[in-house]
């Protein structure tokens, strides 16, 4: 595949997501954020692969062994929870979350940036309000263990803290990117 085809595919993909008109951070800050994104996505992919291996192990034990392994269902559930928790921030940053985009393509770059600021501010406010309660919820698991794995439920319940902390951080990043985009001139927004 040549570079022209790759550029066309990237442009077509970005045209599907109207909110991608808001430029992301570049330079050292952008590289640090990109590294964090890759780190969280890698952990989420590891969790996804572990889910697949766990489910295959469960299927094989039911088909080929005289007994079924009891802990596989529980482990796959916990891996799924952490897969979602680790990827939620990157999904927000890439504007891949579920949204209704009926009129976004009709909006100018500044208005799209303002919409991003509004949405990220609302999500960040919600995450900020819920985060202390998520921590309280996680602490409830300190004296409980999971039924088959015997893992302290604190580690499982802590996924709510991870989810809302990442939503808070990434919503702040989205707000900053949107504010910077709103302050730029229209010509520079069209170029990026």
Short mmCIF file of N, CA and C in Angstrom, two decimals:
data_model
loop_
_atom_site.label_atom_id
_atom_site.label_comp_id
_atom_site.label_asym_id
_atom_site.label_seq_id
_atom_site.Cartn_x
_atom_site.Cartn_y
_atom_site.Cartn_z
N UNK A 1 0.86 -1.17 0.00
CA UNK A 1 0.00 0.00 0.00
C UNK A 1 0.91 1.24 0.00
N UNK A 2 0.69 2.14 -0.95
CA UNK A 2 1.54 3.33 -1.02
C UNK A 2 1.06 4.42 -0.07
N UNK A 3 1.87 5.46 0.04
CA UNK A 3 1.56 6.53 1.00
C UNK A 3 0.31 7.31 0.62
N UNK A 4 0.01 7.42 -0.68
CA UNK A 4 -1.21 8.13 -1.09
C UNK A 4 -2.46 7.39 -0.62
N UNK A 5 -2.44 6.06 -0.74
CA UNK A 5 -3.58 5.28 -0.29
C UNK A 5 -3.75 5.39 1.22
N UNK A 6 -2.63 5.34 1.96
CA UNK A 6 -2.69 5.47 3.41
C UNK A 6 -3.25 6.83 3.81
N UNK A 7 -2.83 7.88 3.11
CA UNK A 7 -3.33 9.22 3.42
C UNK A 7 -4.82 9.32 3.14
N UNK A 8 -5.27 8.71 2.03
CA UNK A 8 -6.69 8.72 1.70
C UNK A 8 -7.51 7.95 2.73
N UNK A 9 -6.98 6.79 3.16
CA UNK A 9 -7.69 6.02 4.17
C UNK A 9 -7.78 6.78 5.48
N UNK A 10 -6.68 7.43 5.87
CA UNK A 10 -6.69 8.21 7.12
C UNK A 10 -7.69 9.36 7.01
N UNK A 11 -7.71 10.03 5.88
CA UNK A 11 -8.64 11.15 5.67
C UNK A 11 -10.09 10.65 5.70
N UNK A 12 -10.35 9.49 5.08
CA UNK A 12 -11.70 8.95 5.09
C UNK A 12 -12.13 8.57 6.50
N UNK A 13 -11.21 7.97 7.26
CA UNK A 13 -11.54 7.61 8.64
C UNK A 13 -11.81 8.84 9.48
N UNK A 14 -11.00 9.88 9.32
CA UNK A 14 -11.20 11.11 10.09
C UNK A 14 -12.47 11.83 9.68
N UNK A 15 -12.87 11.70 8.42
CA UNK A 15 -14.12 12.35 8.01
C UNK A 15 -15.34 11.68 8.64
N UNK A 16 -15.20 10.41 9.02
CA UNK A 16 -16.30 9.73 9.69
C UNK A 16 -16.50 10.25 11.10
N UNK A 17 -15.44 10.71 11.71
CA UNK A 17 -15.51 11.24 13.07
C UNK A 17 -15.37 12.75 12.96
N UNK A 18 -16.48 13.44 13.02
CA UNK A 18 -16.45 14.88 12.81
C UNK A 18 -15.69 15.62 13.89
N UNK A 19 -15.64 15.07 15.10
CA UNK A 19 -14.95 15.76 16.18
C UNK A 19 -13.44 15.64 16.08
N UNK A 20 -12.93 14.91 15.09
CA UNK A 20 -11.49 14.80 14.93
C UNK A 20 -10.89 16.10 14.38
N UNK A 21 -11.73 17.08 14.08
CA UNK A 21 -11.24 18.36 13.59
C UNK A 21 -10.50 19.14 14.68
N UNK A 22 -10.72 18.79 15.92
CA UNK A 22 -10.03 19.46 17.02
C UNK A 22 -8.64 18.84 17.12
N UNK A 23 -7.59 19.65 16.90
CA UNK A 23 -6.23 19.09 16.90
C UNK A 23 -5.80 18.63 18.29
N UNK A 24 -4.99 17.57 18.29
CA UNK A 24 -4.46 17.02 19.53
C UNK A 24 -3.13 17.71 19.85
N UNK A 25 -2.66 17.52 21.10
CA UNK A 25 -1.37 18.08 21.50
C UNK A 25 -0.26 17.50 20.64
N UNK A 26 0.74 18.31 20.35
CA UNK A 26 1.90 17.87 19.59
C UNK A 26 3.14 18.15 20.43
N UNK A 27 4.30 17.80 19.93
CA UNK A 27 5.55 18.07 20.63
C UNK A 27 5.77 17.11 21.78
N UNK A 28 6.58 17.52 22.76
CA UNK A 28 6.90 16.62 23.88
C UNK A 28 5.66 16.21 24.69
N UNK A 29 4.75 17.15 24.88
CA UNK A 29 3.53 16.82 25.64
C UNK A 29 2.70 15.79 24.87
N UNK A 30 2.57 16.00 23.57
CA UNK A 30 1.83 15.05 22.75
C UNK A 30 2.46 13.68 22.74
N UNK A 31 3.80 13.63 22.73
CA UNK A 31 4.49 12.34 22.76
C UNK A 31 4.28 11.64 24.10
N UNK A 32 4.30 12.40 25.19
CA UNK A 32 4.06 11.80 26.51
C UNK A 32 2.64 11.25 26.61
N UNK A 33 1.68 12.02 26.12
CA UNK A 33 0.29 11.56 26.14
C UNK A 33 0.14 10.33 25.24
N UNK A 34 0.79 10.36 24.08
CA UNK A 34 0.75 9.22 23.16
C UNK A 34 1.36 7.97 23.79
N UNK A 35 2.44 8.16 24.56
CA UNK A 35 3.04 7.02 25.26
C UNK A 35 2.07 6.46 26.28
N UNK A 36 1.41 7.34 27.01
CA UNK A 36 0.41 6.88 27.99
C UNK A 36 -0.74 6.15 27.30
N UNK A 37 -1.19 6.69 26.16
CA UNK A 37 -2.24 6.02 25.39
C UNK A 37 -1.82 4.62 24.99
N UNK A 38 -0.60 4.50 24.46
CA UNK A 38 -0.10 3.18 24.04
C UNK A 38 0.01 2.23 25.22
N UNK A 39 0.43 2.74 26.35
CA UNK A 39 0.57 1.92 27.55
C UNK A 39 -0.80 1.37 27.98
N UNK A 40 -1.80 2.24 28.07
CA UNK A 40 -3.13 1.80 28.48
C UNK A 40 -3.76 0.86 27.45
N UNK A 41 -3.57 1.17 26.16
CA UNK A 41 -4.13 0.29 25.13
C UNK A 41 -3.44 -1.06 25.12
N UNK A 42 -2.13 -1.08 25.37
CA UNK A 42 -1.41 -2.35 25.42
C UNK A 42 -1.92 -3.21 26.57
N UNK A 43 -2.12 -2.59 27.72
CA UNK A 43 -2.67 -3.33 28.87
C UNK A 43 -4.08 -3.85 28.56
N UNK A 44 -4.88 -3.03 27.87
CA UNK A 44 -6.23 -3.46 27.50
C UNK A 44 -6.19 -4.63 26.52
N UNK A 45 -5.26 -4.57 25.57
CA UNK A 45 -5.13 -5.67 24.61
C UNK A 45 -4.64 -6.94 25.30
N UNK A 46 -3.71 -6.79 26.25
CA UNK A 46 -3.26 -7.95 27.02
C UNK A 46 -4.44 -8.57 27.77
N UNK A 47 -5.29 -7.74 28.34
CA UNK A 47 -6.48 -8.24 29.02
C UNK A 47 -7.41 -8.97 28.04
N UNK A 48 -7.56 -8.42 26.84
CA UNK A 48 -8.41 -9.05 25.83
C UNK A 48 -7.86 -10.41 25.41
N UNK A 49 -6.55 -10.48 25.20
CA UNK A 49 -5.93 -11.76 24.83
C UNK A 49 -6.07 -12.75 25.99
N UNK A 50 -5.89 -12.27 27.20
CA UNK A 50 -6.05 -13.14 28.37
C UNK A 50 -7.48 -13.66 28.49
N UNK A 51 -8.45 -12.82 28.13
CA UNK A 51 -9.85 -13.27 28.12
C UNK A 51 -10.02 -14.41 27.13
N UNK A 52 -9.46 -14.23 25.93
CA UNK A 52 -9.58 -15.28 24.90
C UNK A 52 -8.94 -16.58 25.36
N UNK A 53 -7.75 -16.49 25.95
CA UNK A 53 -7.07 -17.69 26.44
C UNK A 53 -7.88 -18.34 27.56
N UNK A 54 -8.41 -17.54 28.45
CA UNK A 54 -9.19 -18.07 29.57
C UNK A 54 -10.46 -18.77 29.08
N UNK A 55 -11.14 -18.17 28.13
CA UNK A 55 -12.36 -18.78 27.61
C UNK A 55 -12.03 -20.07 26.85
N UNK A 56 -10.93 -20.06 26.08
CA UNK A 56 -10.53 -21.29 25.38
C UNK A 56 -10.18 -22.40 26.38
N UNK A 57 -9.52 -22.02 27.46
CA UNK A 57 -9.20 -22.99 28.50
C UNK A 57 -10.48 -23.56 29.11
N UNK A 58 -11.45 -22.70 29.31
CA UNK A 58 -12.73 -23.15 29.87
C UNK A 58 -13.42 -24.13 28.91
N UNK A 59 -13.42 -23.80 27.62
CA UNK A 59 -14.06 -24.66 26.63
C UNK A 59 -13.34 -26.00 26.55
N UNK A 60 -12.01 -25.95 26.51
CA UNK A 60 -11.23 -27.19 26.42
C UNK A 60 -11.43 -28.06 27.66
N UNK A 61 -11.50 -27.44 28.81
CA UNK A 61 -11.71 -28.24 30.03
C UNK A 61 -13.08 -28.90 30.04
N UNK A 62 -14.06 -28.23 29.49
CA UNK A 62 -15.41 -28.83 29.46
C UNK A 62 -15.51 -29.95 28.44
N UNK A 63 -14.74 -29.81 27.33
CA UNK A 63 -14.82 -30.82 26.28
C UNK A 63 -13.91 -32.01 26.53
N UNK A 64 -12.70 -31.75 27.03
CA UNK A 64 -11.70 -32.81 27.05
C UNK A 64 -11.33 -33.31 28.43
N UNK A 65 -11.73 -32.64 29.48
CA UNK A 65 -11.40 -33.09 30.82
C UNK A 65 -12.66 -33.61 31.51
N UNK A 66 -12.49 -34.50 32.47
CA UNK A 66 -13.67 -35.02 33.18
C UNK A 66 -14.28 -34.00 34.14
N UNK A 67 -13.64 -32.85 34.30
CA UNK A 67 -14.15 -31.80 35.18
C UNK A 67 -13.96 -30.46 34.47
N UNK A 68 -14.73 -29.48 34.88
CA UNK A 68 -14.54 -28.14 34.30
C UNK A 68 -13.81 -27.27 35.32
N UNK A 69 -13.00 -26.39 34.81
CA UNK A 69 -12.23 -25.49 35.67
C UNK A 69 -13.16 -24.37 36.12
N UNK A 70 -13.28 -24.19 37.40
CA UNK A 70 -14.28 -23.26 37.95
C UNK A 70 -13.86 -21.80 37.88
N UNK A 71 -12.60 -21.50 37.96
CA UNK A 71 -12.15 -20.12 38.09
C UNK A 71 -12.08 -19.36 36.77
N UNK A 72 -12.23 -20.06 35.63
CA UNK A 72 -12.06 -19.39 34.34
C UNK A 72 -13.15 -18.35 34.07
N UNK A 73 -14.37 -18.66 34.43
CA UNK A 73 -15.46 -17.70 34.20
C UNK A 73 -15.26 -16.44 35.02
N UNK A 74 -14.85 -16.61 36.26
CA UNK A 74 -14.62 -15.46 37.14
C UNK A 74 -13.44 -14.61 36.63
N UNK A 75 -12.36 -15.26 36.23
CA UNK A 75 -11.20 -14.52 35.73
C UNK A 75 -11.53 -13.76 34.45
N UNK A 76 -12.28 -14.39 33.55
CA UNK A 76 -12.64 -13.69 32.31
C UNK A 76 -13.50 -12.47 32.59
N UNK A 77 -14.37 -12.55 33.58
CA UNK A 77 -15.20 -11.41 33.96
C UNK A 77 -14.34 -10.26 34.50
N UNK A 78 -13.38 -10.58 35.35
CA UNK A 78 -12.52 -9.54 35.92
C UNK A 78 -11.60 -8.93 34.87
N UNK A 79 -11.12 -9.76 33.95
CA UNK A 79 -10.29 -9.24 32.87
C UNK A 79 -11.09 -8.29 31.97
N UNK A 80 -12.34 -8.64 31.72
CA UNK A 80 -13.19 -7.77 30.91
C UNK A 80 -13.40 -6.42 31.59
N UNK A 81 -13.63 -6.45 32.90
CA UNK A 81 -13.83 -5.20 33.64
C UNK A 81 -12.60 -4.32 33.53
N UNK A 82 -11.41 -4.90 33.71
CA UNK A 82 -10.19 -4.10 33.62
C UNK A 82 -9.86 -3.68 32.19
N UNK A 83 -10.23 -4.49 31.21
CA UNK A 83 -10.03 -4.09 29.82
C UNK A 83 -10.80 -2.80 29.53
N UNK A 84 -12.03 -2.74 29.98
CA UNK A 84 -12.85 -1.54 29.78
C UNK A 84 -12.28 -0.37 30.58
N UNK A 85 -11.89 -0.63 31.83
CA UNK A 85 -11.38 0.44 32.69
C UNK A 85 -10.10 1.06 32.13
N UNK A 86 -9.23 0.24 31.57
CA UNK A 86 -7.95 0.74 31.06
C UNK A 86 -8.09 1.46 29.72
N UNK A 87 -9.10 1.15 28.96
CA UNK A 87 -9.23 1.75 27.64
C UNK A 87 -10.18 2.94 27.59
N UNK A 88 -10.91 3.22 28.67
CA UNK A 88 -11.95 4.24 28.64
C UNK A 88 -11.38 5.64 28.36
N UNK A 89 -10.22 5.97 28.90
CA UNK A 89 -9.63 7.28 28.67
C UNK A 89 -9.20 7.49 27.24
N UNK A 90 -8.58 6.49 26.66
CA UNK A 90 -8.11 6.59 25.27
C UNK A 90 -9.30 6.68 24.32
N UNK A 91 -10.35 5.94 24.64
CA UNK A 91 -11.57 6.01 23.83
C UNK A 91 -12.13 7.43 23.85
N UNK A 92 -12.14 8.06 25.01
CA UNK A 92 -12.61 9.44 25.12
C UNK A 92 -11.72 10.38 24.33
N UNK A 93 -10.41 10.20 24.44
CA UNK A 93 -9.46 11.08 23.74
C UNK A 93 -9.60 10.97 22.22
N UNK A 94 -9.85 9.78 21.73
CA UNK A 94 -9.97 9.57 20.29
C UNK A 94 -11.38 9.79 19.77
N UNK A 95 -12.27 10.25 20.65
CA UNK A 95 -13.67 10.50 20.28
C UNK A 95 -14.33 9.26 19.69
N UNK A 96 -14.03 8.11 20.25
CA UNK A 96 -14.60 6.85 19.79
C UNK A 96 -15.73 6.37 20.70
N UNK A 97 -16.09 7.20 21.68
CA UNK A 97 -17.19 6.81 22.56
C UNK A 97 -18.51 6.97 21.83
N UNK A 98 -19.53 6.36 22.37
CA UNK A 98 -20.85 6.43 21.74
C UNK A 98 -21.37 7.85 21.82
N UNK A 99 -21.73 8.41 20.69
CA UNK A 99 -22.28 9.76 20.67
C UNK A 99 -23.21 9.90 19.48
N UNK A 100 -24.03 10.89 19.55
CA UNK A 100 -24.93 11.20 18.45
C UNK A 100 -24.30 12.34 17.66
N UNK A 101 -24.00 12.07 16.42
CA UNK A 101 -23.32 13.07 15.59
C UNK A 101 -24.21 13.47 14.41
N UNK A 102 -25.37 13.98 14.71
CA UNK A 102 -26.26 14.36 13.63
C UNK A 102 -25.84 15.66 12.97
N UNK A 103 -25.37 16.62 13.76
CA UNK A 103 -25.11 17.94 13.22
C UNK A 103 -23.65 18.37 13.36
N UNK A 104 -22.80 17.53 13.91
CA UNK A 104 -21.41 17.93 14.15
C UNK A 104 -20.68 18.29 12.87
N UNK A 105 -20.96 17.58 11.78
CA UNK A 105 -20.27 17.85 10.52
C UNK A 105 -20.67 19.21 9.93
N UNK A 106 -21.78 19.78 10.38
CA UNK A 106 -22.21 21.08 9.90
C UNK A 106 -21.57 22.23 10.66
N UNK A 107 -20.93 21.92 11.79
CA UNK A 107 -20.35 22.94 12.65
C UNK A 107 -18.96 23.32 12.16
N UNK A 108 -18.60 24.56 12.41
CA UNK A 108 -17.25 25.03 12.09
C UNK A 108 -16.25 24.49 13.09
N UNK A 109 -14.95 24.66 12.79
CA UNK A 109 -13.91 24.13 13.68
C UNK A 109 -13.97 24.69 15.11
N UNK A 110 -14.25 25.98 15.24
CA UNK A 110 -14.32 26.56 16.59
C UNK A 110 -15.51 26.02 17.38
N UNK A 111 -16.62 25.85 16.72
CA UNK A 111 -17.81 25.34 17.41
C UNK A 111 -17.60 23.86 17.77
N UNK A 112 -16.94 23.10 16.89
CA UNK A 112 -16.62 21.72 17.22
C UNK A 112 -15.70 21.66 18.44
N UNK A 113 -14.75 22.58 18.51
CA UNK A 113 -13.87 22.65 19.68
C UNK A 113 -14.67 23.00 20.93
N UNK A 114 -15.62 23.92 20.80
CA UNK A 114 -16.45 24.29 21.94
C UNK A 114 -17.32 23.12 22.39
N UNK A 115 -17.84 22.35 21.44
CA UNK A 115 -18.63 21.17 21.79
C UNK A 115 -17.75 20.16 22.52
N UNK A 116 -16.51 19.99 22.05
CA UNK A 116 -15.60 19.07 22.73
C UNK A 116 -15.33 19.53 24.15
N UNK A 117 -15.11 20.84 24.34
CA UNK A 117 -14.88 21.37 25.68
C UNK A 117 -16.09 21.10 26.57
N UNK A 118 -17.28 21.35 26.06
CA UNK A 118 -18.50 21.13 26.84
C UNK A 118 -18.66 19.67 27.23
N UNK A 119 -18.51 18.77 26.25
CA UNK A 119 -18.68 17.34 26.53
C UNK A 119 -17.62 16.83 27.51
N UNK A 120 -16.36 17.24 27.28
CA UNK A 120 -15.29 16.79 28.18
C UNK A 120 -15.47 17.38 29.57
N UNK A 121 -15.95 18.62 29.65
CA UNK A 121 -16.18 19.23 30.96
C UNK A 121 -17.28 18.48 31.72
N UNK A 122 -18.34 18.11 31.03
CA UNK A 122 -19.42 17.36 31.68
C UNK A 122 -18.95 15.98 32.14
N UNK A 123 -18.20 15.30 31.27
CA UNK A 123 -17.68 13.98 31.63
C UNK A 123 -16.69 14.10 32.79
N UNK A 124 -15.83 15.12 32.73
CA UNK A 124 -14.86 15.34 33.80
C UNK A 124 -15.53 15.69 35.12
N UNK A 125 -16.56 16.50 35.06
CA UNK A 125 -17.29 16.86 36.28
C UNK A 125 -17.94 15.62 36.89
N UNK A 126 -18.54 14.80 36.05
CA UNK A 126 -19.15 13.56 36.54
C UNK A 126 -18.10 12.65 37.17
N UNK A 127 -16.95 12.48 36.48
CA UNK A 127 -15.88 11.63 37.02
C UNK A 127 -15.35 12.19 38.33
N UNK A 128 -15.22 13.51 38.41
CA UNK A 128 -14.73 14.15 39.64
C UNK A 128 -15.69 13.91 40.80
N UNK A 129 -16.98 13.99 40.53
CA UNK A 129 -17.98 13.78 41.58
C UNK A 129 -18.07 12.31 42.02
N UNK A 130 -17.87 11.40 41.10
CA UNK A 130 -18.03 9.99 41.39
C UNK A 130 -16.75 9.36 41.97
N UNK A 131 -15.59 9.94 41.67
CA UNK A 131 -14.32 9.34 42.07
C UNK A 131 -14.20 9.06 43.57
N UNK A 132 -14.58 9.97 44.47
CA UNK A 132 -14.50 9.63 45.90
C UNK A 132 -15.38 8.44 46.29
N UNK A 133 -16.54 8.35 45.67
CA UNK A 133 -17.43 7.23 45.94
C UNK A 133 -16.89 5.92 45.36
N UNK A 134 -16.20 6.03 44.24
CA UNK A 134 -15.56 4.85 43.67
C UNK A 134 -14.47 4.34 44.61
N UNK A 135 -13.74 5.26 45.24
CA UNK A 135 -12.72 4.85 46.20
C UNK A 135 -13.36 4.18 47.42
N UNK A 136 -14.47 4.73 47.90
CA UNK A 136 -15.18 4.10 49.02
C UNK A 136 -15.66 2.70 48.64
N UNK A 137 -16.17 2.59 47.43
CA UNK A 137 -16.64 1.30 46.93
C UNK A 137 -15.49 0.30 46.86
N UNK A 138 -14.34 0.74 46.38
CA UNK A 138 -13.17 -0.14 46.30
C UNK A 138 -12.73 -0.61 47.68
N UNK A 139 -12.81 0.28 48.66
CA UNK A 139 -12.40 -0.10 50.01
C UNK A 139 -13.33 -1.15 50.64
N UNK A 140 -14.55 -1.22 50.16
CA UNK A 140 -15.48 -2.25 50.65
C UNK A 140 -14.96 -3.66 50.33
N UNK A 141 -14.15 -3.76 49.30
CA UNK A 141 -13.62 -5.08 48.92
C UNK A 141 -12.42 -5.51 49.71
N UNK A 142 -11.95 -4.69 50.66
CA UNK A 142 -10.74 -5.01 51.42
C UNK A 142 -10.92 -6.28 52.26
N UNK A 143 -12.11 -6.54 52.75
CA UNK A 143 -12.33 -7.69 53.62
C UNK A 143 -13.07 -8.82 52.91
N UNK A 144 -13.22 -8.71 51.59
CA UNK A 144 -13.89 -9.76 50.83
C UNK A 144 -12.89 -10.41 49.87
N UNK A 145 -13.12 -11.65 49.54
CA UNK A 145 -12.33 -12.32 48.51
C UNK A 145 -13.26 -12.89 47.46
N UNK A 146 -12.73 -13.06 46.27
CA UNK A 146 -13.56 -13.62 45.20
C UNK A 146 -13.83 -15.10 45.48
N UNK A 147 -14.95 -15.62 45.01
CA UNK A 147 -15.36 -16.99 45.38
C UNK A 147 -14.39 -18.09 44.95
N UNK A 148 -13.90 -18.05 43.73
CA UNK A 148 -13.06 -19.17 43.27
C UNK A 148 -11.57 -18.81 43.20
N UNK A 149 -11.24 -17.60 42.86
CA UNK A 149 -9.83 -17.21 42.77
C UNK A 149 -9.23 -16.81 44.11
N UNK A 150 -10.07 -16.47 45.05
CA UNK A 150 -9.66 -16.03 46.38
C UNK A 150 -8.74 -14.80 46.32
N UNK A 151 -9.05 -13.92 45.40
CA UNK A 151 -8.33 -12.65 45.25
C UNK A 151 -9.08 -11.61 46.08
N UNK A 152 -8.38 -10.75 46.81
CA UNK A 152 -9.10 -9.69 47.52
C UNK A 152 -9.91 -8.83 46.54
N UNK A 153 -11.17 -8.64 46.86
CA UNK A 153 -12.05 -7.89 45.96
C UNK A 153 -11.66 -6.42 45.86
N UNK A 154 -10.79 -5.96 46.73
CA UNK A 154 -10.28 -4.60 46.62
C UNK A 154 -9.68 -4.38 45.24
N UNK A 155 -8.95 -5.37 44.73
CA UNK A 155 -8.31 -5.24 43.41
C UNK A 155 -9.35 -5.20 42.30
N UNK A 156 -10.42 -5.91 42.47
CA UNK A 156 -11.46 -5.92 41.44
C UNK A 156 -12.27 -4.63 41.51
N UNK A 157 -12.66 -4.24 42.71
CA UNK A 157 -13.44 -3.01 42.88
C UNK A 157 -12.63 -1.77 42.53
N UNK A 158 -11.31 -1.87 42.59
CA UNK A 158 -10.45 -0.73 42.27
C UNK A 158 -10.57 -0.33 40.79
N UNK A 159 -11.13 -1.21 39.99
CA UNK A 159 -11.32 -0.87 38.57
C UNK A 159 -12.23 0.35 38.41
N UNK A 160 -13.15 0.57 39.35
CA UNK A 160 -13.99 1.77 39.26
C UNK A 160 -13.16 3.03 39.49
N UNK A 161 -12.19 2.95 40.39
CA UNK A 161 -11.30 4.09 40.62
C UNK A 161 -10.47 4.36 39.37
N UNK A 162 -9.95 3.30 38.77
CA UNK A 162 -9.16 3.45 37.53
C UNK A 162 -10.02 4.08 36.44
N UNK A 163 -11.23 3.61 36.29
CA UNK A 163 -12.12 4.13 35.25
C UNK A 163 -12.37 5.62 35.41
N UNK A 164 -12.78 6.04 36.58
CA UNK A 164 -13.13 7.45 36.77
C UNK A 164 -11.90 8.35 36.85
N UNK A 165 -10.78 7.83 37.33
CA UNK A 165 -9.55 8.63 37.32
C UNK A 165 -9.08 8.87 35.90
N UNK A 166 -9.12 7.84 35.06
CA UNK A 166 -8.71 8.02 33.66
C UNK A 166 -9.69 8.93 32.92
N UNK A 167 -10.98 8.78 33.19
CA UNK A 167 -11.95 9.69 32.57
C UNK A 167 -11.69 11.13 32.98
N UNK A 168 -11.34 11.36 34.23
CA UNK A 168 -11.06 12.70 34.69
C UNK A 168 -9.83 13.28 34.01
N UNK A 169 -8.76 12.52 33.96
CA UNK A 169 -7.51 13.00 33.33
C UNK A 169 -7.72 13.26 31.85
N UNK A 170 -8.33 12.31 31.16
CA UNK A 170 -8.51 12.47 29.71
C UNK A 170 -9.55 13.54 29.37
N UNK A 171 -10.52 13.75 30.23
CA UNK A 171 -11.47 14.83 29.97
C UNK A 171 -10.79 16.19 30.16
N UNK A 172 -9.88 16.28 31.12
CA UNK A 172 -9.10 17.52 31.27
C UNK A 172 -8.24 17.78 30.04
N UNK A 173 -7.62 16.73 29.51
CA UNK A 173 -6.84 16.89 28.28
C UNK A 173 -7.73 17.34 27.12
N UNK A 174 -8.91 16.73 27.01
CA UNK A 174 -9.84 17.11 25.95
C UNK A 174 -10.29 18.55 26.08
N UNK A 175 -10.53 19.00 27.31
CA UNK A 175 -10.90 20.40 27.54
C UNK A 175 -9.78 21.33 27.12
N UNK A 176 -8.56 21.01 27.52
CA UNK A 176 -7.42 21.86 27.15
C UNK A 176 -7.23 21.91 25.64
N UNK A 177 -7.32 20.77 24.97
CA UNK A 177 -7.18 20.76 23.52
C UNK A 177 -8.29 21.58 22.85
N UNK A 178 -9.50 21.46 23.36
CA UNK A 178 -10.61 22.23 22.80
C UNK A 178 -10.44 23.72 23.03
N UNK A 179 -9.99 24.12 24.22
CA UNK A 179 -9.79 25.55 24.51
C UNK A 179 -8.69 26.12 23.64
N UNK A 180 -7.59 25.36 23.49
CA UNK A 180 -6.51 25.82 22.61
C UNK A 180 -7.00 25.95 21.18
N UNK A 181 -7.80 24.99 20.72
CA UNK A 181 -8.33 25.04 19.35
C UNK A 181 -9.27 26.23 19.18
N UNK A 182 -10.05 26.56 20.21
CA UNK A 182 -10.96 27.71 20.10
C UNK A 182 -10.18 29.02 20.04
N UNK A 183 -9.02 29.08 20.67
CA UNK A 183 -8.23 30.30 20.70
C UNK A 183 -7.39 30.51 19.45
N UNK A 184 -7.17 29.47 18.68
CA UNK A 184 -6.40 29.58 17.45
C UNK A 184 -7.20 30.32 16.40
N UNK A 185 -6.48 30.80 15.41
CA UNK A 185 -7.16 31.46 14.28
C UNK A 185 -7.84 30.41 13.41
N UNK A 186 -8.83 30.81 12.68
CA UNK A 186 -9.58 29.88 11.83
C UNK A 186 -8.68 29.25 10.78
N UNK A 187 -7.73 30.00 10.24
CA UNK A 187 -6.84 29.48 9.21
C UNK A 187 -5.97 28.35 9.75
N UNK A 188 -5.46 28.51 10.97
CA UNK A 188 -4.61 27.46 11.53
C UNK A 188 -5.41 26.21 11.87
N UNK A 189 -6.69 26.36 12.20
CA UNK A 189 -7.54 25.21 12.48
C UNK A 189 -7.81 24.43 11.20
N UNK A 190 -8.00 25.13 10.09
CA UNK A 190 -8.27 24.47 8.84
C UNK A 190 -7.06 23.68 8.35
N UNK A 191 -5.83 24.17 8.65
CA UNK A 191 -4.62 23.50 8.20
C UNK A 191 -4.35 22.23 8.99
N UNK A 192 -4.67 22.21 10.29
CA UNK A 192 -4.35 21.04 11.12
C UNK A 192 -5.46 20.06 11.13
#
